[in-house]
Structures are given as structure tokens and as C-alpha cells.
mmCIF file with all atom_site columns, C-alpha atoms in Angstrom:
data_model
loop_
_atom_site.group_PDB
_atom_site.id
_atom_site.type_symbol
_atom_site.label_atom_id
_atom_site.label_alt_id
_atom_site.label_comp_id
_atom_site.label_asym_id
_atom_site.label_entity_id
_atom_site.label_seq_id
_atom_site.pdbx_PDB_ins_code
_atom_site.Cartn_x
_atom_site.Cartn_y
_atom_site.Cartn_z
_atom_site.occupancy
_atom_site.B_iso_or_equiv
_atom_site.pdbx_formal_charge
_atom_site.auth_seq_id
_atom_site.auth_comp_id
_atom_site.auth_asym_id
_atom_site.auth_atom_id
_atom_site.pdbx_PDB_model_num
ATOM 1   C CA . UNK A 1 1   ? 161.966 121.173 162.533 1.00 68.00 ? 29  UNK A CA 1
ATOM 2   C CA . UNK A 1 2   ? 160.181 119.072 164.020 1.00 71.00 ? 30  UNK A CA 1
ATOM 3   C CA . UNK A 1 3   ? 162.454 116.698 165.589 1.00 80.00 ? 31  UNK A CA 1
ATOM 4   C CA . UNK A 1 4   ? 162.936 120.025 167.781 1.00 85.00 ? 32  UNK A CA 1
ATOM 5   C CA . UNK A 1 5   ? 160.094 120.973 168.064 1.00 86.00 ? 33  UNK A CA 1
ATOM 6   C CA . UNK A 1 6   ? 158.663 117.050 169.368 1.00 80.00 ? 34  UNK A CA 1
ATOM 7   C CA . UNK A 1 7   ? 162.105 117.273 171.995 1.00 82.00 ? 35  UNK A CA 1
ATOM 8   C CA . UNK A 1 8   ? 160.342 120.813 173.173 1.00 85.00 ? 36  UNK A CA 1
ATOM 9   C CA . UNK A 1 9   ? 157.076 119.393 173.601 1.00 83.00 ? 37  UNK A CA 1
ATOM 10  C CA . UNK A 1 10  ? 157.723 116.248 175.543 1.00 79.00 ? 38  UNK A CA 1
ATOM 11  C CA . UNK A 1 11  ? 160.955 118.402 177.472 1.00 81.00 ? 39  UNK A CA 1
ATOM 12  C CA . UNK A 1 12  ? 158.332 120.744 178.591 1.00 82.00 ? 40  UNK A CA 1
ATOM 13  C CA . UNK A 1 13  ? 155.728 118.091 179.554 1.00 78.00 ? 41  UNK A CA 1
ATOM 14  C CA . UNK A 1 14  ? 158.183 116.398 181.405 1.00 80.00 ? 42  UNK A CA 1
ATOM 15  C CA . UNK A 1 15  ? 159.255 119.850 183.112 1.00 83.00 ? 43  UNK A CA 1
ATOM 16  C CA . UNK A 1 16  ? 155.594 120.712 184.084 1.00 80.00 ? 44  UNK A CA 1
ATOM 17  C CA . UNK A 1 17  ? 155.020 117.018 185.367 1.00 77.00 ? 45  UNK A CA 1
ATOM 18  C CA . UNK A 1 18  ? 158.085 117.184 187.190 1.00 78.00 ? 46  UNK A CA 1
ATOM 19  C CA . UNK A 1 19  ? 156.773 120.565 188.734 1.00 78.00 ? 47  UNK A CA 1
ATOM 20  C CA . UNK A 1 20  ? 152.859 118.922 189.998 1.00 76.00 ? 48  UNK A CA 1
ATOM 21  C CA . UNK A 1 21  ? 154.838 115.816 191.403 1.00 75.00 ? 49  UNK A CA 1
ATOM 22  C CA . UNK A 1 22  ? 152.767 113.813 188.247 1.00 78.00 ? 50  UNK A CA 1
ATOM 23  C CA . UNK A 1 23  ? 156.208 112.105 187.132 1.00 75.00 ? 51  UNK A CA 1
ATOM 24  C CA . UNK A 1 24  ? 154.504 108.692 188.890 1.00 78.00 ? 52  UNK A CA 1
ATOM 25  C CA . UNK A 1 25  ? 151.622 109.200 185.841 1.00 79.00 ? 53  UNK A CA 1
ATOM 26  C CA . UNK A 1 26  ? 154.201 110.289 182.634 1.00 74.00 ? 54  UNK A CA 1
ATOM 27  C CA . UNK A 1 27  ? 156.568 107.081 183.028 1.00 78.00 ? 55  UNK A CA 1
ATOM 28  C CA . UNK A 1 28  ? 152.754 104.736 183.119 1.00 81.00 ? 56  UNK A CA 1
ATOM 29  C CA . UNK A 1 29  ? 151.673 106.608 180.232 1.00 79.00 ? 57  UNK A CA 1
ATOM 30  C CA . UNK A 1 30  ? 155.654 106.305 178.583 1.00 76.00 ? 58  UNK A CA 1
ATOM 31  C CA . UNK A 1 31  ? 154.949 101.978 179.423 1.00 81.00 ? 59  UNK A CA 1
ATOM 32  C CA . UNK A 1 32  ? 151.589 101.771 178.404 1.00 79.00 ? 60  UNK A CA 1
ATOM 33  C CA . UNK A 1 33  ? 151.632 103.700 174.676 1.00 79.00 ? 61  UNK A CA 1
ATOM 34  C CA . UNK A 1 34  ? 155.086 102.340 174.123 1.00 81.00 ? 62  UNK A CA 1
ATOM 35  C CA . UNK A 1 35  ? 153.441 99.007  174.932 1.00 82.00 ? 63  UNK A CA 1
ATOM 36  C CA . UNK A 1 36  ? 150.344 100.150 172.280 1.00 78.00 ? 64  UNK A CA 1
ATOM 37  C CA . UNK A 1 37  ? 152.939 100.818 169.761 1.00 79.00 ? 65  UNK A CA 1
ATOM 38  C CA . UNK A 1 38  ? 154.406 98.139  169.007 1.00 83.00 ? 66  UNK A CA 1
ATOM 39  C CA . UNK A 1 39  ? 150.366 95.933  169.171 1.00 79.00 ? 67  UNK A CA 1
ATOM 40  C CA . UNK A 1 40  ? 149.709 98.407  166.637 1.00 74.00 ? 68  UNK A CA 1
ATOM 41  C CA . UNK A 1 41  ? 153.121 97.828  164.688 1.00 79.00 ? 69  UNK A CA 1
ATOM 42  C CA . UNK A 1 42  ? 152.965 93.618  165.056 1.00 81.00 ? 70  UNK A CA 1
ATOM 43  C CA . UNK A 1 43  ? 148.693 94.233  163.693 1.00 73.00 ? 71  UNK A CA 1
ATOM 44  C CA . UNK A 1 44  ? 149.932 97.173  161.043 1.00 71.00 ? 72  UNK A CA 1
ATOM 45  C CA . UNK A 1 45  ? 152.736 95.205  159.718 1.00 78.00 ? 73  UNK A CA 1
ATOM 46  C CA . UNK A 1 46  ? 150.234 91.669  158.477 1.00 76.00 ? 74  UNK A CA 1
ATOM 47  C CA . UNK A 1 47  ? 148.214 94.176  156.854 1.00 69.00 ? 75  UNK A CA 1
ATOM 48  C CA . UNK A 1 48  ? 150.861 95.215  154.746 1.00 71.00 ? 76  UNK A CA 1
ATOM 49  C CA . UNK A 1 49  ? 151.968 92.268  154.309 1.00 77.00 ? 77  UNK A CA 1
ATOM 50  C CA . UNK A 1 50  ? 148.964 91.200  152.553 1.00 75.00 ? 78  UNK A CA 1
ATOM 51  C CA . UNK A 1 51  ? 148.674 94.499  150.347 1.00 70.00 ? 79  UNK A CA 1
ATOM 52  C CA . UNK A 1 52  ? 151.935 94.881  148.953 1.00 72.00 ? 80  UNK A CA 1
ATOM 53  C CA . UNK A 1 53  ? 152.852 91.048  148.400 1.00 78.00 ? 81  UNK A CA 1
ATOM 54  C CA . UNK A 1 54  ? 148.942 91.685  146.142 1.00 75.00 ? 82  UNK A CA 1
ATOM 55  C CA . UNK A 1 55  ? 150.831 94.555  144.974 1.00 71.00 ? 83  UNK A CA 1
ATOM 56  C CA . UNK A 1 56  ? 153.964 92.389  143.773 1.00 75.00 ? 84  UNK A CA 1
ATOM 57  C CA . UNK A 1 57  ? 150.576 89.829  142.575 1.00 80.00 ? 85  UNK A CA 1
ATOM 58  C CA . UNK A 1 58  ? 149.976 92.229  140.189 1.00 75.00 ? 86  UNK A CA 1
ATOM 59  C CA . UNK A 1 59  ? 152.542 93.517  138.901 1.00 72.00 ? 87  UNK A CA 1
ATOM 60  C CA . UNK A 1 60  ? 154.707 90.268  137.891 1.00 79.00 ? 88  UNK A CA 1
ATOM 61  C CA . UNK A 1 61  ? 151.827 89.023  137.074 1.00 81.00 ? 89  UNK A CA 1
ATOM 62  C CA . UNK A 1 62  ? 151.084 92.033  134.491 1.00 78.00 ? 90  UNK A CA 1
ATOM 63  C CA . UNK A 1 63  ? 147.896 93.507  135.483 1.00 77.00 ? 91  UNK A CA 1
ATOM 64  C CA . UNK A 1 64  ? 149.499 97.080  136.489 1.00 72.00 ? 92  UNK A CA 1
ATOM 65  C CA . UNK A 1 65  ? 150.538 96.672  132.698 1.00 74.00 ? 93  UNK A CA 1
ATOM 66  C CA . UNK A 1 66  ? 146.941 96.346  131.793 1.00 79.00 ? 94  UNK A CA 1
ATOM 67  C CA . UNK A 1 67  ? 145.671 98.632  134.384 1.00 77.00 ? 95  UNK A CA 1
ATOM 68  C CA . UNK A 1 68  ? 148.503 100.352 132.933 1.00 75.00 ? 96  UNK A CA 1
ATOM 69  C CA . UNK A 1 69  ? 146.467 100.233 129.124 1.00 79.00 ? 97  UNK A CA 1
ATOM 70  C CA . UNK A 1 70  ? 143.287 101.591 130.163 1.00 83.00 ? 98  UNK A CA 1
ATOM 71  C CA . UNK A 1 71  ? 144.775 104.056 132.415 1.00 83.00 ? 99  UNK A CA 1
ATOM 72  C CA . UNK A 1 72  ? 146.294 105.620 130.055 1.00 83.00 ? 100 UNK A CA 1
ATOM 73  C CA . UNK A 1 73  ? 143.573 107.795 128.464 1.00 87.00 ? 101 UNK A CA 1
ATOM 74  C CA . UNK A 1 74  ? 143.825 109.462 131.910 1.00 88.00 ? 102 UNK A CA 1
ATOM 75  C CA . UNK A 1 75  ? 147.581 109.585 132.239 1.00 88.00 ? 103 UNK A CA 1
ATOM 76  C CA . UNK A 1 76  ? 148.100 110.802 128.932 1.00 88.00 ? 104 UNK A CA 1
ATOM 77  C CA . UNK A 1 77  ? 145.666 114.124 129.885 1.00 90.00 ? 105 UNK A CA 1
ATOM 78  C CA . UNK A 1 78  ? 147.030 114.419 133.447 1.00 89.00 ? 106 UNK A CA 1
ATOM 79  C CA . UNK A 1 79  ? 150.976 113.621 131.768 1.00 90.00 ? 107 UNK A CA 1
ATOM 80  C CA . UNK A 1 80  ? 151.033 114.566 128.753 1.00 87.00 ? 108 UNK A CA 1
ATOM 81  C CA . UNK A 1 81  ? 154.491 115.067 128.043 1.00 86.00 ? 109 UNK A CA 1
ATOM 82  C CA . UNK A 1 82  ? 155.129 111.455 129.429 1.00 87.00 ? 110 UNK A CA 1
ATOM 83  C CA . UNK A 1 83  ? 155.765 109.935 126.346 1.00 86.00 ? 111 UNK A CA 1
ATOM 84  C CA . UNK A 1 84  ? 152.662 107.108 125.811 1.00 80.00 ? 112 UNK A CA 1
ATOM 85  C CA . UNK A 1 85  ? 155.116 103.402 125.945 1.00 79.00 ? 113 UNK A CA 1
ATOM 86  C CA . UNK A 1 86  ? 157.134 105.086 128.422 1.00 84.00 ? 114 UNK A CA 1
ATOM 87  C CA . UNK A 1 87  ? 157.692 103.028 131.720 1.00 83.00 ? 115 UNK A CA 1
ATOM 88  C CA . UNK A 1 88  ? 156.653 105.807 133.870 1.00 86.00 ? 116 UNK A CA 1
ATOM 89  C CA . UNK A 1 89  ? 153.415 105.614 132.925 1.00 86.00 ? 117 UNK A CA 1
ATOM 90  C CA . UNK A 1 90  ? 152.809 101.911 134.580 1.00 83.00 ? 118 UNK A CA 1
ATOM 91  C CA . UNK A 1 91  ? 154.783 103.252 137.945 1.00 85.00 ? 119 UNK A CA 1
ATOM 92  C CA . UNK A 1 92  ? 152.130 105.795 137.773 1.00 89.00 ? 120 UNK A CA 1
ATOM 93  C CA . UNK A 1 93  ? 149.331 104.059 137.323 1.00 86.00 ? 121 UNK A CA 1
ATOM 94  C CA . UNK A 1 94  ? 150.456 101.537 139.754 1.00 84.00 ? 122 UNK A CA 1
ATOM 95  C CA . UNK A 1 95  ? 151.160 104.229 142.762 1.00 86.00 ? 123 UNK A CA 1
ATOM 96  C CA . UNK A 1 96  ? 147.486 105.760 141.759 1.00 87.00 ? 124 UNK A CA 1
ATOM 97  C CA . UNK A 1 97  ? 145.889 102.568 142.174 1.00 83.00 ? 125 UNK A CA 1
ATOM 98  C CA . UNK A 1 98  ? 147.626 102.153 145.411 1.00 80.00 ? 126 UNK A CA 1
ATOM 99  C CA . UNK A 1 99  ? 146.549 105.283 146.716 1.00 83.00 ? 127 UNK A CA 1
ATOM 100 C CA . UNK A 1 100 ? 143.316 104.599 145.492 1.00 82.00 ? 128 UNK A CA 1
ATOM 101 C CA . UNK A 1 101 ? 143.415 101.298 147.910 1.00 75.00 ? 129 UNK A CA 1
ATOM 102 C CA . UNK A 1 102 ? 144.836 104.353 150.310 1.00 72.00 ? 130 UNK A CA 1
ATOM 103 C CA . UNK A 1 103 ? 148.244 101.684 150.583 1.00 72.00 ? 131 UNK A CA 1
ATOM 104 C CA . UNK A 1 104 ? 150.490 105.100 151.126 1.00 71.00 ? 132 UNK A CA 1
ATOM 105 C CA . UNK A 1 105 ? 153.213 102.756 151.873 1.00 70.00 ? 133 UNK A CA 1
ATOM 106 C CA . UNK A 1 106 ? 153.176 100.196 149.050 1.00 72.00 ? 134 UNK A CA 1
ATOM 107 C CA . UNK A 1 107 ? 152.387 103.543 146.453 1.00 79.00 ? 135 UNK A CA 1
ATOM 108 C CA . UNK A 1 108 ? 155.743 104.775 147.750 1.00 80.00 ? 136 UNK A CA 1
ATOM 109 C CA . UNK A 1 109 ? 157.958 102.247 146.329 1.00 80.00 ? 137 UNK A CA 1
ATOM 110 C CA . UNK A 1 110 ? 155.970 102.832 142.910 1.00 82.00 ? 138 UNK A CA 1
ATOM 111 C CA . UNK A 1 111 ? 155.643 107.057 143.258 1.00 86.00 ? 139 UNK A CA 1
ATOM 112 C CA . UNK A 1 112 ? 160.279 107.114 143.570 1.00 86.00 ? 140 UNK A CA 1
ATOM 113 C CA . UNK A 1 113 ? 160.350 104.787 140.393 1.00 87.00 ? 141 UNK A CA 1
ATOM 114 C CA . UNK A 1 114 ? 157.733 106.677 138.961 1.00 88.00 ? 142 UNK A CA 1
ATOM 115 C CA . UNK A 1 115 ? 160.286 109.719 139.733 1.00 90.00 ? 143 UNK A CA 1
ATOM 116 C CA . UNK A 1 116 ? 163.182 107.572 139.252 1.00 89.00 ? 144 UNK A CA 1
ATOM 117 C CA . UNK A 1 117 ? 161.654 107.614 135.036 1.00 89.00 ? 145 UNK A CA 1
ATOM 118 C CA . UNK A 1 118 ? 160.296 110.948 134.895 1.00 89.00 ? 146 UNK A CA 1
ATOM 119 C CA . UNK A 1 119 ? 163.917 111.732 135.806 1.00 88.00 ? 147 UNK A CA 1
ATOM 120 C CA . UNK A 1 120 ? 165.198 110.140 132.850 1.00 86.00 ? 148 UNK A CA 1
ATOM 121 C CA . UNK A 1 121 ? 162.948 112.081 130.943 1.00 84.00 ? 149 UNK A CA 1
ATOM 122 C CA . UNK A 1 122 ? 164.044 115.526 132.307 1.00 82.00 ? 150 UNK A CA 1
ATOM 123 C CA . UNK A 1 123 ? 164.423 118.345 129.578 1.00 76.00 ? 151 UNK A CA 1
ATOM 124 C CA . UNK A 1 124 ? 165.625 121.289 131.734 1.00 67.00 ? 152 UNK A CA 1
ATOM 125 C CA . UNK A 1 125 ? 168.741 122.454 132.207 1.00 55.00 ? 153 UNK A CA 1
ATOM 126 C CA . UNK A 1 126 ? 169.817 121.329 135.612 1.00 61.00 ? 154 UNK A CA 1
ATOM 127 C CA . UNK A 1 127 ? 169.100 118.006 136.077 1.00 65.00 ? 155 UNK A CA 1
ATOM 128 C CA . UNK A 1 128 ? 168.369 119.152 139.476 1.00 73.00 ? 156 UNK A CA 1
ATOM 129 C CA . UNK A 1 129 ? 164.963 121.033 139.048 1.00 79.00 ? 157 UNK A CA 1
ATOM 130 C CA . UNK A 1 130 ? 161.800 118.650 138.965 1.00 82.00 ? 158 UNK A CA 1
ATOM 131 C CA . UNK A 1 131 ? 160.233 119.182 135.392 1.00 85.00 ? 159 UNK A CA 1
ATOM 132 C CA . UNK A 1 132 ? 156.702 119.465 134.790 1.00 85.00 ? 160 UNK A CA 1
ATOM 133 C CA . UNK A 1 133 ? 155.698 115.698 135.133 1.00 88.00 ? 161 UNK A CA 1
ATOM 134 C CA . UNK A 1 134 ? 157.016 115.265 138.745 1.00 89.00 ? 162 UNK A CA 1
ATOM 135 C CA . UNK A 1 135 ? 156.106 118.300 139.488 1.00 89.00 ? 163 UNK A CA 1
ATOM 136 C CA . UNK A 1 136 ? 152.409 117.037 138.508 1.00 90.00 ? 164 UNK A CA 1
ATOM 137 C CA . UNK A 1 137 ? 152.748 113.307 139.883 1.00 91.00 ? 165 UNK A CA 1
ATOM 138 C CA . UNK A 1 138 ? 153.961 115.517 142.871 1.00 90.00 ? 166 UNK A CA 1
ATOM 139 C CA . UNK A 1 139 ? 150.474 116.900 143.293 1.00 91.00 ? 167 UNK A CA 1
ATOM 140 C CA . UNK A 1 140 ? 148.269 114.103 142.336 1.00 90.00 ? 168 UNK A CA 1
ATOM 141 C CA . UNK A 1 141 ? 149.722 112.185 144.877 1.00 87.00 ? 169 UNK A CA 1
ATOM 142 C CA . UNK A 1 142 ? 150.151 114.194 147.882 1.00 86.00 ? 170 UNK A CA 1
ATOM 143 C CA . UNK A 1 143 ? 145.936 114.664 147.354 1.00 85.00 ? 171 UNK A CA 1
ATOM 144 C CA . UNK A 1 144 ? 145.500 110.836 146.339 1.00 81.00 ? 172 UNK A CA 1
ATOM 145 C CA . UNK A 1 145 ? 141.700 110.179 145.898 1.00 83.00 ? 173 UNK A CA 1
ATOM 146 C CA . UNK A 1 146 ? 141.285 107.219 148.519 1.00 83.00 ? 174 UNK A CA 1
ATOM 147 C CA . UNK A 1 147 ? 137.960 104.730 147.285 1.00 82.00 ? 175 UNK A CA 1
ATOM 148 C CA . UNK A 1 148 ? 138.814 102.432 149.698 1.00 79.00 ? 176 UNK A CA 1
ATOM 149 C CA . UNK A 1 149 ? 141.165 103.719 152.855 1.00 78.00 ? 177 UNK A CA 1
ATOM 150 C CA . UNK A 1 150 ? 142.662 100.854 154.042 1.00 75.00 ? 178 UNK A CA 1
ATOM 151 C CA . UNK A 1 151 ? 144.639 102.117 156.241 1.00 73.00 ? 179 UNK A CA 1
ATOM 152 C CA . UNK A 1 152 ? 141.772 104.280 158.070 1.00 79.00 ? 180 UNK A CA 1
ATOM 153 C CA . UNK A 1 153 ? 139.851 101.051 158.163 1.00 81.00 ? 181 UNK A CA 1
ATOM 154 C CA . UNK A 1 154 ? 142.499 99.275  160.027 1.00 77.00 ? 182 UNK A CA 1
ATOM 155 C CA . UNK A 1 155 ? 143.448 101.204 162.882 1.00 75.00 ? 183 UNK A CA 1
ATOM 156 C CA . UNK A 1 156 ? 139.968 101.905 163.477 1.00 82.00 ? 184 UNK A CA 1
ATOM 157 C CA . UNK A 1 157 ? 139.479 97.931  163.750 1.00 80.00 ? 185 UNK A CA 1
ATOM 158 C CA . UNK A 1 158 ? 142.395 97.723  166.330 1.00 73.00 ? 186 UNK A CA 1
ATOM 159 C CA . UNK A 1 159 ? 140.698 100.401 168.567 1.00 76.00 ? 187 UNK A CA 1
ATOM 160 C CA . UNK A 1 160 ? 137.928 98.212  168.840 1.00 80.00 ? 188 UNK A CA 1
ATOM 161 C CA . UNK A 1 161 ? 135.625 100.991 166.625 1.00 82.00 ? 189 UNK A CA 1
ATOM 162 C CA . UNK A 1 162 ? 132.137 99.360  165.924 1.00 83.00 ? 190 UNK A CA 1
ATOM 163 C CA . UNK A 1 163 ? 132.004 100.324 162.631 1.00 86.00 ? 191 UNK A CA 1
ATOM 164 C CA . UNK A 1 164 ? 135.942 100.816 161.009 1.00 85.00 ? 192 UNK A CA 1
ATOM 165 C CA . UNK A 1 165 ? 134.107 101.539 157.258 1.00 84.00 ? 193 UNK A CA 1
ATOM 166 C CA . UNK A 1 166 ? 132.004 104.587 158.271 1.00 86.00 ? 194 UNK A CA 1
ATOM 167 C CA . UNK A 1 167 ? 135.034 106.704 157.083 1.00 86.00 ? 195 UNK A CA 1
ATOM 168 C CA . UNK A 1 168 ? 134.594 105.122 153.625 1.00 86.00 ? 196 UNK A CA 1
ATOM 169 C CA . UNK A 1 169 ? 131.967 108.255 152.993 1.00 90.00 ? 197 UNK A CA 1
ATOM 170 C CA . UNK A 1 170 ? 133.908 111.492 154.449 1.00 89.00 ? 198 UNK A CA 1
ATOM 171 C CA . UNK A 1 171 ? 137.286 109.582 153.263 1.00 87.00 ? 199 UNK A CA 1
ATOM 172 C CA . UNK A 1 172 ? 136.079 109.506 149.347 1.00 89.00 ? 200 UNK A CA 1
ATOM 173 C CA . UNK A 1 173 ? 134.525 112.885 149.712 1.00 91.00 ? 201 UNK A CA 1
ATOM 174 C CA . UNK A 1 174 ? 137.918 114.564 150.864 1.00 91.00 ? 202 UNK A CA 1
ATOM 175 C CA . UNK A 1 175 ? 140.316 113.200 148.830 1.00 89.00 ? 203 UNK A CA 1
ATOM 176 C CA . UNK A 1 176 ? 137.904 113.763 145.910 1.00 91.00 ? 204 UNK A CA 1
ATOM 177 C CA . UNK A 1 177 ? 138.076 117.697 146.407 1.00 93.00 ? 205 UNK A CA 1
ATOM 178 C CA . UNK A 1 178 ? 141.593 117.439 147.396 1.00 92.00 ? 206 UNK A CA 1
ATOM 179 C CA . UNK A 1 179 ? 142.226 115.695 143.994 1.00 91.00 ? 207 UNK A CA 1
ATOM 180 C CA . UNK A 1 180 ? 140.338 117.974 142.397 1.00 93.00 ? 208 UNK A CA 1
ATOM 181 C CA . UNK A 1 181 ? 141.548 120.610 143.716 1.00 93.00 ? 209 UNK A CA 1
ATOM 182 C CA . UNK A 1 182 ? 144.982 119.404 142.360 1.00 91.00 ? 210 UNK A CA 1
ATOM 183 C CA . UNK A 1 183 ? 144.432 118.464 139.311 1.00 92.00 ? 211 UNK A CA 1
ATOM 184 C CA . UNK A 1 184 ? 142.581 122.475 138.633 1.00 93.00 ? 212 UNK A CA 1
ATOM 185 C CA . UNK A 1 185 ? 145.878 123.948 139.880 1.00 92.00 ? 213 UNK A CA 1
ATOM 186 C CA . UNK A 1 186 ? 147.748 121.753 137.451 1.00 91.00 ? 214 UNK A CA 1
ATOM 187 C CA . UNK A 1 187 ? 145.146 122.101 134.361 1.00 91.00 ? 215 UNK A CA 1
ATOM 188 C CA . UNK A 1 188 ? 145.830 125.965 135.400 1.00 90.00 ? 216 UNK A CA 1
ATOM 189 C CA . UNK A 1 189 ? 150.025 126.031 135.301 1.00 88.00 ? 217 UNK A CA 1
ATOM 190 C CA . UNK A 1 190 ? 149.844 124.159 131.913 1.00 87.00 ? 218 UNK A CA 1
ATOM 191 C CA . UNK A 1 191 ? 147.032 126.718 130.771 1.00 88.00 ? 219 UNK A CA 1
ATOM 192 C CA . UNK A 1 192 ? 149.557 129.798 131.823 1.00 87.00 ? 220 UNK A CA 1
ATOM 193 C CA . UNK A 1 193 ? 152.187 128.407 130.838 1.00 84.00 ? 221 UNK A CA 1
ATOM 194 C CA . UNK A 1 194 ? 151.281 127.529 126.861 1.00 82.00 ? 222 UNK A CA 1
ATOM 195 C CA . UNK A 1 195 ? 150.040 131.178 127.240 1.00 84.00 ? 223 UNK A CA 1
ATOM 196 C CA . UNK A 1 196 ? 153.969 133.059 128.015 1.00 81.00 ? 224 UNK A CA 1
ATOM 197 C CA . UNK A 1 197 ? 155.140 130.182 125.312 1.00 77.00 ? 225 UNK A CA 1
ATOM 198 C CA . UNK A 1 198 ? 152.603 132.113 122.588 1.00 78.00 ? 226 UNK A CA 1
ATOM 199 C CA . UNK A 1 199 ? 153.488 135.476 123.979 1.00 78.00 ? 227 UNK A CA 1
ATOM 200 C CA . UNK A 1 200 ? 157.043 134.621 123.324 1.00 72.00 ? 228 UNK A CA 1
ATOM 201 C CA . UNK A 1 201 ? 157.004 133.780 120.167 1.00 69.00 ? 229 UNK A CA 1
ATOM 202 C CA . UNK A 1 202 ? 154.463 136.055 118.548 1.00 64.00 ? 230 UNK A CA 1
#
């Protein structure tokens, strides 16, 4: 659907420019934008490489296992159906830690591995259906509390912001609210399901 929208908008813009006689400006904008996009990709490649490397070092050194241990009370509270020593807990901890640093691309591999581990303990009759814990993890991952939005700081720095880190406090406030809303939703659904089970067996 998004691909169709982009094609319609681009085609509409080109048609409008051709009728208005501004195709030269459109062509110049295309060239400038493509150059800027390449420069931004090269700049972000360094940022991504550094932080992804740090995440890999943290995993290989056993640091993520320790982080998972200290985060285990929170993870167990959020995902009570996951066994305490299951591998999914470590990947969930890595995903949450990366999201807190604003490293969405570093959080993605850990998130995919967490989903794979959660699928291994999916007790649904149909494996094509996501379990409650998979849905809960998806909600937490999307809401993603960010303490240091490194991505946004890097973008603002690239585009010449006087104070790239000014976005930190608003980001913390916004993502804290979204994460709180996600947790309330998850726990609310847990309570509703527990009540349904009680009524079923009464």
C-alpha cells in the first residue's frame, strides 16, 4: 500500500511540475536529494557499525547475560509465561537495552531471535497464531522506551543542529508514556483472560 502511495505522490508531483513548467527545479531537487541521501547513509553507517559492534561485544563477553539476569524480575513480570532460564529472556533483554539506547537497527536482530525462541514455546494449537507472550513482546518492542535516542541525535548532528541532544528529554517523556500505555494494555488483557478462565471453570 505504501509503495502505491509513494508512486502516486511522485507521479502527481512530476505531472504538476510539467504543467507548471518547473521540471528543471524538480530534476535539480532529485539530484540534490539523492546526493544528500548517500551522504547521510555513509554518516549513519559509521554510527550503526560502532553501536552494533558494541552490542556484539556485550553478547560475546557475557555482559548481556548479566543484564538479562538483573532484568529478570522485570522481564518475568512482563512475560510470566516464559520460563525463567529460557534463552528468550536474554534476547528480550538485549532488545530492550538496544531500544533504550535508541538503536532500533541493533534491537532488530535480538528481537527476531527472541521471537524465534518464543515460537519454540508457543502452546497454541496452530503455530501460525502468535502466543500471548509474542504479542506482549511486540507491544513492548514497538513502544520502546528510549533513554538516549542516539539515532535522532546523529541525524540532528548531521543536519547542523546547534544542540543535537536537546531531543533527549522530550524523547524520554514521549516513549515513557507509550511504554506505560503498552504495559497497561498487556496487563489489562492478562486480567481479562484470567477472569474468562475463572468463569470457564466455575
